[in-house]
mmCIF file of C-alpha atoms in Angstrom:
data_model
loop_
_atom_site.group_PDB
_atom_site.id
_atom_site.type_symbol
_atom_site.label_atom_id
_atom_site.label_comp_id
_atom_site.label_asym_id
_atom_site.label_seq_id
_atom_site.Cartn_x
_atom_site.Cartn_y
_atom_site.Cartn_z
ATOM 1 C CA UNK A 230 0.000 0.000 0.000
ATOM 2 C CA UNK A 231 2.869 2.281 -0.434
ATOM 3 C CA UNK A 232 1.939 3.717 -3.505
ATOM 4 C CA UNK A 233 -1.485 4.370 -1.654
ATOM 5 C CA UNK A 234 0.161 6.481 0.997
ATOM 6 C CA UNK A 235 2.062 8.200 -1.763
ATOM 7 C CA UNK A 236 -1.168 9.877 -3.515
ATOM 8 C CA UNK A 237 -2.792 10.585 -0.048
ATOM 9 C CA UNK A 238 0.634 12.661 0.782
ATOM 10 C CA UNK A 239 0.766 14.099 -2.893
ATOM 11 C CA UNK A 240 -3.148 14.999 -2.312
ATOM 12 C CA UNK A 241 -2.705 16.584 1.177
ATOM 13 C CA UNK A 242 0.220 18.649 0.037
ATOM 14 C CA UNK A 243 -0.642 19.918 -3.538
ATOM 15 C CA UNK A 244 -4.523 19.468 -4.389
ATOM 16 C CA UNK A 245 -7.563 21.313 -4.305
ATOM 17 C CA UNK A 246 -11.525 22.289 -4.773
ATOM 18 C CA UNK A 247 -14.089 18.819 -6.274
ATOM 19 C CA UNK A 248 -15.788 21.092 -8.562
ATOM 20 C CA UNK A 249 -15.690 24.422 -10.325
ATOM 21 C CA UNK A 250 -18.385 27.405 -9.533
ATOM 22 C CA UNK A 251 -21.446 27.325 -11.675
ATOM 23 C CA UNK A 252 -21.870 30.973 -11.228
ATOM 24 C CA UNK A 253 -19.523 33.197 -13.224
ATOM 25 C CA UNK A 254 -15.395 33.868 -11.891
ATOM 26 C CA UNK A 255 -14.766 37.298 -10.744
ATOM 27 C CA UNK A 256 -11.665 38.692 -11.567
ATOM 28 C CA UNK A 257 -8.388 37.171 -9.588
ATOM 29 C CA UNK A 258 -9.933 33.876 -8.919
ATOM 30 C CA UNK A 259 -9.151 31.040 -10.948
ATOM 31 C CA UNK A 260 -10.018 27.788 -10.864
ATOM 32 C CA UNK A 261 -7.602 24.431 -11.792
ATOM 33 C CA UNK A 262 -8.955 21.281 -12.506
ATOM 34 C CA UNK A 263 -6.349 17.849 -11.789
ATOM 35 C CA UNK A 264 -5.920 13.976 -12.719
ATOM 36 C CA UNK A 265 -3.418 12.431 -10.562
ATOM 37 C CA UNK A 266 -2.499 8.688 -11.658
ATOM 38 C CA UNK A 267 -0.177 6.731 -9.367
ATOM 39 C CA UNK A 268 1.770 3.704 -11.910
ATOM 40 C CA UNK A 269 -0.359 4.614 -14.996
ATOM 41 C CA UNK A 270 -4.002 4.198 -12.438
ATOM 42 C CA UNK A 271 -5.729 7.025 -12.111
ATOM 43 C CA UNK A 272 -5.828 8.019 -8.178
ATOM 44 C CA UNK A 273 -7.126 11.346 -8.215
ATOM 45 C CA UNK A 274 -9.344 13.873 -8.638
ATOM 46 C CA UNK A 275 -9.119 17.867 -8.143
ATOM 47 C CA UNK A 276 -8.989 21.251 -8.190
ATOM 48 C CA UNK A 277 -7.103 24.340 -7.094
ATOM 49 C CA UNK A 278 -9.301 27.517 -6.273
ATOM 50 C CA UNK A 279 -7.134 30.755 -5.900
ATOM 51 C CA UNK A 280 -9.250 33.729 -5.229
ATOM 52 C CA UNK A 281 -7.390 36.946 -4.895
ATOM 53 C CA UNK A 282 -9.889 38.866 -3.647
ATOM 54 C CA UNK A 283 -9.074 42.430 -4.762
ATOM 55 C CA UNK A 284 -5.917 44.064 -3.115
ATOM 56 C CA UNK A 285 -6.506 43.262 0.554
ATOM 57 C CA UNK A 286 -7.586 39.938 1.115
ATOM 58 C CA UNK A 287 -7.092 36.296 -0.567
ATOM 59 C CA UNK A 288 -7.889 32.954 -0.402
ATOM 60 C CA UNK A 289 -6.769 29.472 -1.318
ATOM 61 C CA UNK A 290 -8.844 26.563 -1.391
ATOM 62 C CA UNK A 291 -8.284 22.926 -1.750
ATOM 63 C CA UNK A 292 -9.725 18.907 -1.653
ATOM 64 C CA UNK A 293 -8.955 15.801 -2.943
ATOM 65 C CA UNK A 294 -10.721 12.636 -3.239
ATOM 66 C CA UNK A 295 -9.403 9.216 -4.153
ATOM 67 C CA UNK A 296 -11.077 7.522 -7.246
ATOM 68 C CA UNK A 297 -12.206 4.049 -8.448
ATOM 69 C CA UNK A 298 -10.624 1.396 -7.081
ATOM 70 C CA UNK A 299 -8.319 3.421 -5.117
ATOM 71 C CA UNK A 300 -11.375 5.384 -3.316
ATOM 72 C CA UNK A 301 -12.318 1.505 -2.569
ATOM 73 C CA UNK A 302 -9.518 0.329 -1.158
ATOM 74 C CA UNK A 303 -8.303 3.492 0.120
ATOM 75 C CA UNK A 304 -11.718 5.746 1.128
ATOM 76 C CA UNK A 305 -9.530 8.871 1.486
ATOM 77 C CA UNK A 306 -11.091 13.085 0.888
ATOM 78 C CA UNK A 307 -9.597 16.460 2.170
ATOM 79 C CA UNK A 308 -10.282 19.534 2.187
ATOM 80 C CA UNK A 309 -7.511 22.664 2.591
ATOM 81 C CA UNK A 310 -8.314 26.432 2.871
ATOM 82 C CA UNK A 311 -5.709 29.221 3.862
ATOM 83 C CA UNK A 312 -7.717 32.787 3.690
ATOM 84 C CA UNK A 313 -5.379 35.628 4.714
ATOM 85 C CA UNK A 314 -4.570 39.012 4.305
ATOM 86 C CA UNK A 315 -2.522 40.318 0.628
ATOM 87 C CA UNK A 316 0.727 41.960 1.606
ATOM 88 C CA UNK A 317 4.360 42.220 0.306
ATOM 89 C CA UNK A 318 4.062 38.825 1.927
ATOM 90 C CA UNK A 319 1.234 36.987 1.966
ATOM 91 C CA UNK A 320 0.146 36.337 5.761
ATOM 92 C CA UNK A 321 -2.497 34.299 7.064
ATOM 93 C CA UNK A 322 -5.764 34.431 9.013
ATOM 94 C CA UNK A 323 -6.779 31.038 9.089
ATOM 95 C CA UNK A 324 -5.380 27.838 7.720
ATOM 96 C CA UNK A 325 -7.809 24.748 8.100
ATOM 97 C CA UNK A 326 -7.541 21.496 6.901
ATOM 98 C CA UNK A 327 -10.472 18.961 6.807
ATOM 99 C CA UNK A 328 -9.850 15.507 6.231
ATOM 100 C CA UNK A 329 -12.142 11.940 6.325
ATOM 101 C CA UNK A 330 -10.897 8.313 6.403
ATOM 102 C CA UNK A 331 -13.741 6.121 5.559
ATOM 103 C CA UNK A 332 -16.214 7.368 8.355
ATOM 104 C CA UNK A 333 -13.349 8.901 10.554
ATOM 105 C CA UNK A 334 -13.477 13.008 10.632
ATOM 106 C CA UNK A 335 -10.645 15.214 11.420
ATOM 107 C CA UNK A 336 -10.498 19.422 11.483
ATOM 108 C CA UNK A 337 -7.682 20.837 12.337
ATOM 109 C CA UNK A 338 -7.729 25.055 12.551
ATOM 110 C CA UNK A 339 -4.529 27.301 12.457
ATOM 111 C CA UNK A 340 -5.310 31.042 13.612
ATOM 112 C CA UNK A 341 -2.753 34.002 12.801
ATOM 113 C CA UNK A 342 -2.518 37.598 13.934
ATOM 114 C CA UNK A 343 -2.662 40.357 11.125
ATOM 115 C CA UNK A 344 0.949 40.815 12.301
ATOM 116 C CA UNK A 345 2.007 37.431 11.238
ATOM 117 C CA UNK A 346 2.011 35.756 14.857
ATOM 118 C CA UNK A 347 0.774 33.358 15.811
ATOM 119 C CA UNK A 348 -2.399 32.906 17.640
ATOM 120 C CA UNK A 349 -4.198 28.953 18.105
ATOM 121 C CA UNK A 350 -4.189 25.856 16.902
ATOM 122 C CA UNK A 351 -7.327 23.365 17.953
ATOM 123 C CA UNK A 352 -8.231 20.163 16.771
ATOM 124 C CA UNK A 353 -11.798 18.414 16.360
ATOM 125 C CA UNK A 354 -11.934 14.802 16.302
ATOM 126 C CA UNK A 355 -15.013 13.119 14.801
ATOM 127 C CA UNK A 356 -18.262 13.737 17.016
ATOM 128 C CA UNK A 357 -15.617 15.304 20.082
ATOM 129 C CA UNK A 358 -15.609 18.868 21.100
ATOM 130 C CA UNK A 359 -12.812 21.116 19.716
ATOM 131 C CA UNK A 360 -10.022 21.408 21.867
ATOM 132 C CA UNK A 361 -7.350 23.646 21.636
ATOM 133 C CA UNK A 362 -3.679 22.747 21.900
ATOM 134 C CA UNK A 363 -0.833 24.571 23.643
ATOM 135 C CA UNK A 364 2.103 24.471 21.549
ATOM 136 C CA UNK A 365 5.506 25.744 21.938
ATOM 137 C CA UNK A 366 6.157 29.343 20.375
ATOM 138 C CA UNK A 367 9.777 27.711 19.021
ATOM 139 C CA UNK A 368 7.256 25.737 16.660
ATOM 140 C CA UNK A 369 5.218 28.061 15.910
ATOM 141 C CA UNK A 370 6.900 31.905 15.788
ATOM 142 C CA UNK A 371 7.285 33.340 12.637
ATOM 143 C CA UNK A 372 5.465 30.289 10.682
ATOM 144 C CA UNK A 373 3.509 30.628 7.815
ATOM 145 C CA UNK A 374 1.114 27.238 6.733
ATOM 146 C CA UNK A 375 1.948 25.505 3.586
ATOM 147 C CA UNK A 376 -1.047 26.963 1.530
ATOM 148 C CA UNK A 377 0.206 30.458 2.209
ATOM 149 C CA UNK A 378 4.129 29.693 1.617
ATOM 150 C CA UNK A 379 3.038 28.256 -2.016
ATOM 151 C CA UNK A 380 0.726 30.680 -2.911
ATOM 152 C CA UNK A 381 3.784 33.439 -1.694
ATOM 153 C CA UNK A 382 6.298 31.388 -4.247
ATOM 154 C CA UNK A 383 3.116 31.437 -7.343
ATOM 155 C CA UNK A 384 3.537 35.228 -6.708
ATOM 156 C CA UNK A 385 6.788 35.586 -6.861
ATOM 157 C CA UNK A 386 6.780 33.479 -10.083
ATOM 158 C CA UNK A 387 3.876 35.916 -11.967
ATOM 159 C CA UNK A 388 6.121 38.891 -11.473
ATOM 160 C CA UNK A 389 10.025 37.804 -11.975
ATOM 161 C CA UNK A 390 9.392 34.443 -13.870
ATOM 162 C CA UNK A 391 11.460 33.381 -11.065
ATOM 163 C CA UNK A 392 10.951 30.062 -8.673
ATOM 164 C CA UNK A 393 12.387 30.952 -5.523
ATOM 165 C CA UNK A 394 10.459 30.579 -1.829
ATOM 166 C CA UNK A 395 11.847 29.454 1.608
ATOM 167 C CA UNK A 396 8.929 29.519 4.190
ATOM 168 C CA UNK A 397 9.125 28.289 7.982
ATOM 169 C CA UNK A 398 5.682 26.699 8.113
ATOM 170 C CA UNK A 399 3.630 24.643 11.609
ATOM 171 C CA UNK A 400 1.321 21.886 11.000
ATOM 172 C CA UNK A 401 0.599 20.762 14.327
ATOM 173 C CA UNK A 402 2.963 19.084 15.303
ATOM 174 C CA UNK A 403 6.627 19.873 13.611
ATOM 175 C CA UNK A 404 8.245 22.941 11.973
ATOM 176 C CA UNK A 405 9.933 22.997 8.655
ATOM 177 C CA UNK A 406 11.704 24.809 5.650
ATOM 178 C CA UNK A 407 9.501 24.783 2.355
ATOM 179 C CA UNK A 408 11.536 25.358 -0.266
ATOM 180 C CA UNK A 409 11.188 25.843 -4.057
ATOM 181 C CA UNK A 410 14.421 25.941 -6.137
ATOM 182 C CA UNK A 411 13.981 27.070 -9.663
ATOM 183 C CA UNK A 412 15.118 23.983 -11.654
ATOM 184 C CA UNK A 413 14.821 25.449 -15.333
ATOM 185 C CA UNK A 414 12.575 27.163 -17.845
ATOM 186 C CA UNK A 415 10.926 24.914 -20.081
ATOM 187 C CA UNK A 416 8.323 24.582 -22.717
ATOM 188 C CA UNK A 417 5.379 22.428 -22.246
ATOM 189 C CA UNK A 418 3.052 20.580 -25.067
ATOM 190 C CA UNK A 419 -0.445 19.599 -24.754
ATOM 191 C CA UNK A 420 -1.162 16.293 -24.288
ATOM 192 C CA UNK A 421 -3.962 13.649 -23.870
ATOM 193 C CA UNK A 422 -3.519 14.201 -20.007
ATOM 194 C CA UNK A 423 -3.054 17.636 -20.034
ATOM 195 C CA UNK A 424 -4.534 20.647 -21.245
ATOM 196 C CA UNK A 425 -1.903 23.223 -20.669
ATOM 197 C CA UNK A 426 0.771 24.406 -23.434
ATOM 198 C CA UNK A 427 2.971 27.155 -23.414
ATOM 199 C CA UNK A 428 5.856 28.762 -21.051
ATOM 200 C CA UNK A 429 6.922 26.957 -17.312
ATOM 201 C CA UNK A 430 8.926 26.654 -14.972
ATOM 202 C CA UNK A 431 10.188 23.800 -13.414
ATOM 203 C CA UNK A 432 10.868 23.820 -9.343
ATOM 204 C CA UNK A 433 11.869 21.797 -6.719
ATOM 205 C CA UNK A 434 9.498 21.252 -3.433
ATOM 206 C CA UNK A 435 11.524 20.129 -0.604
ATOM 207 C CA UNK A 436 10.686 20.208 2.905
ATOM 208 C CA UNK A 437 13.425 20.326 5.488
ATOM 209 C CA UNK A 438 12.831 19.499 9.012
ATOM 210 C CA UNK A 439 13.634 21.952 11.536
ATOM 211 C CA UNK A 440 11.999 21.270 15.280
ATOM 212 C CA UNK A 441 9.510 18.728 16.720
ATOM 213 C CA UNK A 442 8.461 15.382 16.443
ATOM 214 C CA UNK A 443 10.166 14.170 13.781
ATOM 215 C CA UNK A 444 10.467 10.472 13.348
ATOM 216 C CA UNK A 445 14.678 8.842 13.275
ATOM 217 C CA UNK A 446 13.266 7.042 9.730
ATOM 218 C CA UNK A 447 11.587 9.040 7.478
ATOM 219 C CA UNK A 448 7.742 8.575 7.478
ATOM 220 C CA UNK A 449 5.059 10.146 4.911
ATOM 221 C CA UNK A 450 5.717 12.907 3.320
ATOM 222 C CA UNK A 451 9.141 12.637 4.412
ATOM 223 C CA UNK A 452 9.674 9.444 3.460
ATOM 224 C CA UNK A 453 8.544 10.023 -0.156
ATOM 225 C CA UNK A 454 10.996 12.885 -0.762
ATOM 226 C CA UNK A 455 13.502 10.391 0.398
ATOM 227 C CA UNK A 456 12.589 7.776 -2.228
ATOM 228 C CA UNK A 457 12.664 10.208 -4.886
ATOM 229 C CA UNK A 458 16.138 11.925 -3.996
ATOM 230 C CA UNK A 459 17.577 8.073 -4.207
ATOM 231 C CA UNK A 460 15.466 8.190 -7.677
ATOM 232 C CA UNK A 461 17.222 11.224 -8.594
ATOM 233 C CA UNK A 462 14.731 13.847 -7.879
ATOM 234 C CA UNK A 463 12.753 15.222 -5.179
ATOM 235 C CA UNK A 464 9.197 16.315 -5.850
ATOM 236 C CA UNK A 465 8.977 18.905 -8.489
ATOM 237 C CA UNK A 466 6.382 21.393 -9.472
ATOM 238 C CA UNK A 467 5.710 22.835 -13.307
ATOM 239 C CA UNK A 468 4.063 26.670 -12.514
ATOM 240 C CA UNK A 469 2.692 28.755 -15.252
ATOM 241 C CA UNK A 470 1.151 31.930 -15.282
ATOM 242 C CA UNK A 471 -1.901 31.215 -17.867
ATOM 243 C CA UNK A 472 -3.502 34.401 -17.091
ATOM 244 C CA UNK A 473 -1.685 37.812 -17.544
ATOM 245 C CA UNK A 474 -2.021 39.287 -14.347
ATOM 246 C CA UNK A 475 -3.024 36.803 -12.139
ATOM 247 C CA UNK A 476 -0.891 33.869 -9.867
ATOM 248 C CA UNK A 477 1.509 31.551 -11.342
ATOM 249 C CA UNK A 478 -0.293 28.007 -11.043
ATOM 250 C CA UNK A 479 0.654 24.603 -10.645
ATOM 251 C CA UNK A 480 0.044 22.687 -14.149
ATOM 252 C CA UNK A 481 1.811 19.679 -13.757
ATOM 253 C CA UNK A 482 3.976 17.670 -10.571
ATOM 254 C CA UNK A 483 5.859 14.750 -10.882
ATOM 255 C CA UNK A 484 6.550 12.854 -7.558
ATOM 256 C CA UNK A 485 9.039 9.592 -8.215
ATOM 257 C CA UNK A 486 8.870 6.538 -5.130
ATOM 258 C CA UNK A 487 10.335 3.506 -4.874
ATOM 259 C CA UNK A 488 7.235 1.775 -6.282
ATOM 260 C CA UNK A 489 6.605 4.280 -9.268
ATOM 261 C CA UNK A 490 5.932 7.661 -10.159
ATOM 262 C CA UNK A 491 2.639 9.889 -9.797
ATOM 263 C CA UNK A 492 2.165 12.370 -12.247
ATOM 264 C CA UNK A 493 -0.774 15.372 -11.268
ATOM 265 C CA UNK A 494 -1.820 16.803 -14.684
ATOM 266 C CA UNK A 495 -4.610 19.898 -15.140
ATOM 267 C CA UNK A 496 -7.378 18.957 -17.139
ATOM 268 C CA UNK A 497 -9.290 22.691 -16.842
ATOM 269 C CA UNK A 498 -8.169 25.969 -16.433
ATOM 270 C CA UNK A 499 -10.766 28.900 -15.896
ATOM 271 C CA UNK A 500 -10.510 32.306 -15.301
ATOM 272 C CA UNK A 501 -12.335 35.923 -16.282
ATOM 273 C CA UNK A 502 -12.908 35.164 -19.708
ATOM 274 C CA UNK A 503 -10.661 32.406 -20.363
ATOM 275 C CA UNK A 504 -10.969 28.577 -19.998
ATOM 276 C CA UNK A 505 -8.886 25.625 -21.291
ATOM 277 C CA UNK A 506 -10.173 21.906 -21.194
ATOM 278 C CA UNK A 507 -9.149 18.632 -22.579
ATOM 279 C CA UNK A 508 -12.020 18.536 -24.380
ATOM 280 C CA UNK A 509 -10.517 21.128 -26.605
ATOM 281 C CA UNK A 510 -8.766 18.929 -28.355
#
């Protein structure tokens, strides 16, 4: 079941929204449709909803689902939402991440000051009453969540064509480094997975451990970056800014394991005015 935990990880780090918006996009928001498939299966579906919300605020939404056999064997959804305040750097309000294995419900809420500090963290078990956790401020000051930090390094991309981002990000229970590392500009063709053609860049994602409980062998997330740097690359990211204006946006990650690769391809783009689809072809 190792590839299994490989597309749950993939899902919970880099995928978004089950459905696009039936009522028309306003502009900044766009909305990214995904197939993952894990050894040629097809694992996955989502969607990435990024919703600048004029100059002050934004927000960044995201769920995954398992599919077919997969969501059979391995009856996995999430849901991820960062909504924050727009500022030379992006800062948080509230990070939340929702999460169900087969009947088994978990919220988890992140609060921030507008200063960037940090404020609560509380978890809600299935049918159990929220409870807020103490945590030590060595985890937790100056942290960003992971939403945030990529959505920072998808800005930084729209206006310097540039893949560069080191956050310090808390999820619950460790702090790390996530880092993207431009890898090279590239030019992608449409394909029968994927709908996107045009202008990229290729970045590393690597997440480097930094305080907290952190297991002596790597395990999840960890332990899939491992298997990839012994495959000769660590996960990597293709972002492309498909709108003039707008974000940079994931259109295609590659994430190698021991037991095979997962590719995550987009299969719809919309925006104000603009849409791209398989079906195009």
């Amino acid at each position: 079941m190792a590839i299994t935990a490989s597309v749950l990880f993939v899902a919970a780090f880099l995928l978004a929204l089950p459905s696009f918006a039936q009522s028309p996009l306003h502009q900044g928001q766009q909305q990214v449709q995904y197939d993952v498939y894990a050894g040629g299966i097809h694992a996955l579906q989502a969607n990435l909803n990024v919703d600048m919300k004029g100059s002050e605020r934004y927000s960044l939404s995201l769920t995954a689902k398992t599919h077919g056999l997969l969501a059979k064997l391995a009856p996995w959804q999430g849901k991820f939402e960062s909504h924050g305040w727009q500022q030379t750097i992006h800062k948080p309000e509230l990070h939340q991440s929702t999460t169900t294995w087969r009947d088994s419900k978990e919220i988890k809420k992140y609060s921030y000051n507008k200063d960037g500090s940090f404020k609560s963290y509380s978890v809600k078990d299935g049918g159990k009453a929220e409870s807020f956790r103490k945590v030590d401020a060595k985890l937790t000051q100056g942290t960003s969540d992971v939403l945030t930090a990529t959505l920072n390094t998808m800005q930084v991309i729209a206006k310097t064509d540039k893949c560069e981002g080191t956050t310090d990000v808390f999820d619950g229970k460790r702090r790390f480094k996530l880092v993207f590392k431009e890898k090279k500009q590239v030019e992608l063709e449409r394909s029968r997975w994927n709908a996107y053609s045009g202008p990229a860049v290729e970045c590393s994602a690597e997440v480097q451990p930094i305080a907290g409980k952190w297991h002596e062998k790597p395990r999840g997330w960890m332990s899939i970056q491992e298997q990839g740097r012994e495959q000769g690359t660590i996960p990597t990211v293709w972002f492309a800014q498909i709108q003039e204006g707008a974000v940079a946006v994931p259109v295609k990650v590659r994430v190698k394991t021991s037991y095979g690769t997962l590719f995550m391809h987009m299969t719809q783009y919309e925006t104000e005015g603009k849409a791209l689809t398989l079906k195009d072809k």
